[in-house]
XYZ file of C-alpha atoms in Angstrom:
367
model
C 0.000 0.000 0.000
C 2.843 2.312 -0.736
C 4.464 4.048 2.197
C 4.442 7.796 2.583
C 8.199 8.468 2.410
C 8.863 11.465 4.637
C 12.155 12.484 6.240
C 11.350 12.926 9.896
C 13.648 13.914 12.712
C 13.130 13.598 16.458
C 15.403 12.696 19.340
C 13.644 10.588 21.947
C 15.125 9.805 25.327
C 13.828 6.664 26.979
C 14.371 6.283 30.702
C 13.385 3.617 33.160
C 14.231 3.025 36.805
C 15.681 -0.314 37.865
C 16.315 -1.614 41.344
C 19.423 -3.790 41.077
C 18.762 -5.348 44.488
C 15.483 -6.982 43.503
C 15.354 -9.819 41.017
C 12.151 -11.746 41.687
C 10.011 -12.667 38.630
C 7.408 -10.130 39.726
C 9.982 -7.334 39.881
C 11.465 -8.340 36.511
C 7.986 -8.260 34.997
C 7.370 -4.808 36.450
C 10.677 -3.558 35.067
C 9.853 -4.908 31.615
C 6.417 -3.302 31.777
C 8.004 0.012 32.795
C 10.386 -0.138 29.845
C 7.609 -0.858 27.367
C 5.313 1.762 28.857
C 8.060 4.355 28.393
C 7.382 4.062 24.659
C 3.914 5.494 25.255
C 3.621 9.257 24.924
C 1.460 11.319 27.297
C -2.288 11.200 26.566
C -2.060 7.925 24.596
C -4.765 6.492 26.839
C -5.810 3.700 24.468
C -2.454 1.923 24.894
C -2.353 -0.263 27.992
C 1.186 -1.278 27.016
C 3.423 -0.845 23.976
C 6.219 -3.092 22.693
C 8.699 -2.446 19.885
C 8.985 -5.321 17.389
C 11.603 -4.246 14.810
C 14.750 -2.195 15.243
C 15.951 -0.905 11.890
C 14.991 -0.212 8.288
C 11.456 0.560 7.132
C 8.893 -1.898 8.463
C 5.190 -1.552 7.771
C 1.844 -3.110 6.944
C 1.920 -5.935 9.462
C -1.259 -7.993 9.129
C -2.547 -10.689 11.470
C -3.402 -14.246 10.561
C -7.051 -15.142 11.057
C -6.157 -17.024 14.258
C -3.975 -14.108 15.528
C -0.977 -16.426 15.971
C 1.224 -14.904 13.249
C 1.700 -11.747 11.195
C 3.163 -10.970 7.799
C 4.876 -7.647 7.149
C 7.125 -5.896 4.655
C 10.609 -4.599 5.340
C 13.643 -3.225 3.544
C 15.998 -3.668 6.517
C 19.480 -3.831 4.940
C 20.673 -6.025 7.801
C 18.223 -8.680 6.598
C 19.921 -8.967 3.177
C 17.242 -7.195 1.148
C 17.565 -4.208 -1.170
C 13.904 -3.256 -1.252
C 10.641 -4.326 0.371
C 10.194 -8.062 0.859
C 7.727 -10.057 2.964
C 8.600 -11.519 6.353
C 6.768 -13.822 8.757
C 6.596 -13.424 12.524
C 4.883 -15.094 15.438
C 2.626 -12.872 17.512
C 5.100 -12.696 20.399
C 8.281 -12.220 18.299
C 10.699 -9.293 18.416
C 13.650 -8.793 16.089
C 16.330 -6.826 17.890
C 18.840 -9.683 17.686
C 17.445 -12.052 15.061
C 16.128 -12.057 11.492
C 12.600 -13.208 10.658
C 12.045 -15.702 7.831
C 11.452 -14.108 4.434
C 8.430 -15.589 2.650
C 8.520 -13.644 -0.614
C 10.821 -14.586 -3.472
C 13.502 -11.983 -2.716
C 13.091 -10.778 -6.306
C 11.595 -7.492 -7.473
C 9.693 -5.313 -4.994
C 6.737 -6.552 -2.960
C 3.881 -4.867 -1.132
C 0.717 -5.542 0.806
C 0.759 -9.124 2.033
C -2.342 -10.460 3.767
C -3.248 -13.814 5.279
C -5.843 -16.057 3.688
C -8.383 -17.698 6.014
C -6.577 -21.060 6.129
C -3.690 -19.325 8.019
C -1.322 -21.277 5.734
C -1.173 -18.927 2.753
C -0.780 -15.226 2.045
C -1.569 -12.946 -0.871
C 0.863 -10.206 -1.849
C 1.840 -8.085 -4.834
C 5.223 -8.357 -6.513
C 7.052 -6.904 -9.511
C 9.349 -9.931 -9.972
C 7.758 -11.092 -13.240
C 8.599 -7.731 -14.803
C 12.162 -7.603 -13.485
C 13.947 -9.521 -10.752
C 15.843 -6.353 -9.732
C 14.396 -3.751 -7.376
C 12.632 -1.047 -9.418
C 13.551 2.584 -8.877
C 11.576 4.295 -6.110
C 11.275 8.017 -6.867
C 10.284 10.076 -3.835
C 9.828 13.531 -5.312
C 8.891 15.164 -8.601
C 9.041 18.937 -9.035
C 9.579 19.198 -5.286
C 6.395 17.248 -4.446
C 6.116 13.870 -2.734
C 5.073 11.036 -5.046
C 4.389 7.325 -4.914
C 5.383 4.986 -7.757
C 2.599 2.824 -9.199
C 4.517 -0.005 -10.841
C 2.656 -1.536 -13.779
C 4.592 -4.770 -13.181
C 2.800 -5.456 -9.887
C 0.613 -8.545 -9.881
C -1.028 -10.381 -6.985
C 0.186 -13.839 -5.972
C -0.641 -16.517 -3.419
C 2.233 -18.077 -1.476
C 2.562 -20.591 1.331
C 4.438 -19.809 4.545
C 7.632 -21.350 3.171
C 7.662 -18.750 0.391
C 6.491 -20.970 -2.456
C 4.177 -19.201 -4.911
C 1.135 -21.417 -5.384
C -1.061 -19.209 -7.598
C -1.161 -15.950 -9.544
C -4.453 -14.125 -9.057
C -4.015 -11.251 -11.538
C -2.417 -11.019 -14.964
C -4.035 -7.929 -16.501
C -1.780 -5.197 -17.924
C -1.048 -2.468 -15.370
C -0.905 -2.103 -11.612
C -2.601 -4.770 -9.458
C -1.778 -4.468 -5.753
C -3.027 -3.400 -2.311
C -4.958 -6.628 -1.735
C -6.686 -7.250 1.590
C -9.019 -10.067 2.607
C -12.463 -9.877 4.166
C -12.676 -11.116 7.783
C -15.429 -13.392 6.450
C -12.778 -15.124 4.320
C -14.691 -14.937 1.051
C -13.518 -11.806 -0.799
C -10.391 -9.837 -1.673
C -10.380 -6.119 -2.425
C -7.520 -4.604 -4.440
C -6.515 -1.567 -6.489
C -5.925 -1.795 -10.236
C -5.203 0.413 -13.260
C -6.682 -2.109 -15.703
C -9.250 0.488 -16.806
C -6.714 3.347 -17.077
C -7.466 4.792 -13.629
C -6.743 3.673 -10.050
C -9.967 2.025 -8.920
C -11.057 -0.611 -6.431
C -12.025 -4.127 -7.458
C -13.181 -7.189 -5.558
C -12.680 -10.862 -6.366
C -13.167 -14.223 -4.744
C -10.141 -15.537 -2.848
C -9.312 -17.792 -5.810
C -9.205 -14.780 -8.167
C -12.557 -15.407 -9.824
C -15.560 -13.068 -10.191
C -13.615 -9.794 -10.517
C -15.858 -6.738 -10.154
C -15.037 -3.022 -10.353
C -16.603 -1.156 -7.434
C -15.332 2.465 -7.715
C -15.579 4.521 -10.871
C -14.749 8.183 -10.179
C -11.462 9.657 -11.439
C -8.730 9.547 -8.804
C -6.609 7.195 -6.715
C -8.789 4.798 -4.709
C -6.638 2.495 -2.590
C -5.665 1.028 0.741
C -9.102 -0.553 1.229
C -10.139 -2.722 4.177
C -13.324 -4.629 4.935
C -15.352 -4.052 8.074
C -15.333 -6.891 10.650
C -18.551 -8.375 9.232
C -17.385 -7.916 5.641
C -20.292 -5.655 4.694
C -18.401 -2.356 4.199
C -15.131 -1.008 2.835
C -13.068 1.910 4.075
C -10.381 3.370 1.801
C -8.281 6.422 0.985
C -8.783 8.498 -2.133
C -7.200 11.475 -3.838
C -9.903 12.677 -6.202
C -8.945 15.677 -8.329
C -11.679 18.261 -8.876
C -10.340 21.288 -10.742
C -9.110 21.222 -14.345
C -5.559 21.812 -13.096
C -5.767 18.983 -10.543
C -7.228 16.599 -13.115
C -4.514 17.425 -15.643
C -1.767 16.931 -13.053
C -3.255 13.637 -11.847
C -3.525 12.237 -15.380
C -0.029 13.398 -16.279
C 1.522 11.721 -13.227
C -0.477 8.542 -13.749
C 0.878 8.218 -17.293
C 4.344 8.174 -15.695
C 3.270 5.540 -13.149
C 3.123 8.051 -10.298
C 0.596 9.513 -7.874
C 0.834 12.401 -5.437
C -0.476 11.328 -2.005
C -0.418 14.645 -0.174
C -4.177 15.336 -0.419
C -6.298 12.307 0.489
C -9.593 11.794 2.278
C -11.335 8.657 3.542
C -14.342 7.163 1.749
C -16.700 4.418 2.861
C -19.068 2.195 0.897
C -20.786 -1.159 0.956
C -18.665 -4.112 -0.120
C -20.262 -4.027 -3.570
C -19.471 -0.305 -4.002
C -22.984 0.939 -3.295
C -23.783 3.772 -0.874
C -20.393 5.405 -1.496
C -19.749 8.556 0.534
C -16.861 10.690 1.715
C -16.156 10.132 5.402
C -13.532 12.797 6.179
C -13.052 16.339 4.990
C -10.018 17.268 7.049
C -7.467 18.324 4.439
C -3.884 17.152 3.950
C -3.339 13.367 3.880
C -5.826 11.055 5.594
C -5.013 7.425 4.919
C -4.232 3.871 6.184
C -7.723 3.411 7.678
C -8.770 0.283 9.569
C -12.070 -0.534 11.255
C -12.204 -0.823 15.013
C -13.570 -4.156 16.276
C -17.047 -2.655 16.805
C -17.334 -1.887 13.066
C -18.776 1.531 13.932
C -15.479 3.458 14.053
C -12.348 3.771 11.943
C -8.745 4.268 13.060
C -6.582 6.137 10.542
C -3.391 8.157 10.080
C -3.441 11.855 9.282
C -1.362 15.015 9.217
C -4.362 17.347 9.033
C -3.199 19.186 12.144
C 0.349 19.608 10.804
C 1.623 22.810 9.261
C 4.688 21.415 7.474
C 3.517 17.992 6.336
C 4.265 16.168 9.584
C 3.749 14.784 12.173
C 1.336 12.000 11.279
C -0.783 10.677 14.142
C -3.555 8.138 14.575
C -7.180 9.278 14.936
C -10.566 7.651 15.431
C -13.717 8.724 13.612
C -17.199 7.191 13.592
C -18.569 5.826 10.329
C -21.167 8.578 10.645
C -18.349 11.138 10.387
C -18.666 12.160 14.038
C -16.603 11.715 17.201
C -13.148 12.570 15.840
C -10.552 11.651 18.489
C -6.769 11.822 18.464
C -5.158 8.551 19.606
C -1.375 9.031 19.321
C 0.658 12.099 20.247
C 3.880 11.652 18.352
C 6.047 14.392 16.883
C 7.031 12.162 13.989
C 5.059 9.437 12.198
C 2.418 6.888 13.247
C 0.530 4.940 10.585
C -0.651 1.528 9.315
C -2.816 0.612 12.342
C -4.203 -2.939 12.254
C -6.268 -4.636 14.964
C -5.914 -8.303 15.795
C -9.026 -10.284 14.985
C -9.885 -10.622 18.682
C -9.623 -6.825 19.025
C -7.176 -6.971 21.919
C -4.011 -5.784 20.172
C -3.067 -3.069 17.716
C -0.048 -3.285 15.433
C 1.203 -0.073 13.829
C 4.324 1.528 12.361
C 6.098 4.478 13.940
C 9.259 6.563 13.881
C 9.209 6.809 17.690
C 12.217 5.535 19.631
C 14.530 5.439 16.603
C 17.247 7.700 17.984
C 16.234 10.580 15.756
C 16.914 8.619 12.571
C 14.695 7.649 9.667
C 13.830 4.060 10.629
C 10.163 3.112 10.723
C 9.509 0.225 13.098
C 6.626 -2.002 14.114
C 5.001 -1.617 17.517
C 2.254 -3.652 19.142
C -0.070 -2.187 21.767
C -2.508 -3.748 24.189
C -5.645 -1.823 23.248
C -8.094 -0.385 25.733
C -11.176 1.514 24.603
């Protein structure tokens, strides 16, 4: 789902108090809890605890298996012998400060947006490896503006947890990526340029019965199903003026989009009852339904004056009840709830020593 590449700087000092004289299991547990809680910024009341999972590179889009026992995520950590984003597998209680997770993509091309299938034994993800086994260029700016590349060599594949590709779900010309699976286990939603624009499509989990569900000019992407599978939430940058339309079309011809102005849209799973959910300005994206299905958690910089920070916010599906969740001075995005609703995985620049690394964090969620 294409990361928003932003150079962010912040120095964070983490402190914790330890009593060297006490070493009982209870005291050790309290010390560990204190260390993890020190990752939580003031007013982040929805986090009962917070644990850092990765410790270098850019790590994002970590998605839970249906049984919540494992996650799949993408990383370009150079210490893991990759040159651009590849897919890695982790157990729910893993951390990777001193070890490397198993890679379950091919190691060829660039990959994005892996998601578990309901059997917990396979994933879907997009990869460019059929177009070229080398990492494609990743332009970050054009004419001084942030851009995302939309590689026309992306197609969507199924792989097992040993990394073996078992099926190819798309083979149309153009971009096919950003696939996520309904919690009901029956449908996949994805973004494609097969009609010349960036629209949402659904298909069965075997790739059959492909249906276009959005039709308006603009980038519709990053879609997720509601917990009962009846609705979709997604981000969209929909140009309105003649100048915006011309710029959008020009960039798209070059395989690029500009993600700096995006709002959230919601619709039924078949595309009906489409409506704009946010009207906040700047970039509102990476939405994910809360377990109740009545609220959405998303990342936004609408309160920022210079493009950052990005923080997490909650909004009701009726457009009411906007609430700020994180209070970072850098970047928080890609929030994903476990299927039991007890944990939240997200990506953040917090606690990275003021560098550029984006790491995974898991929080115990409290409403």
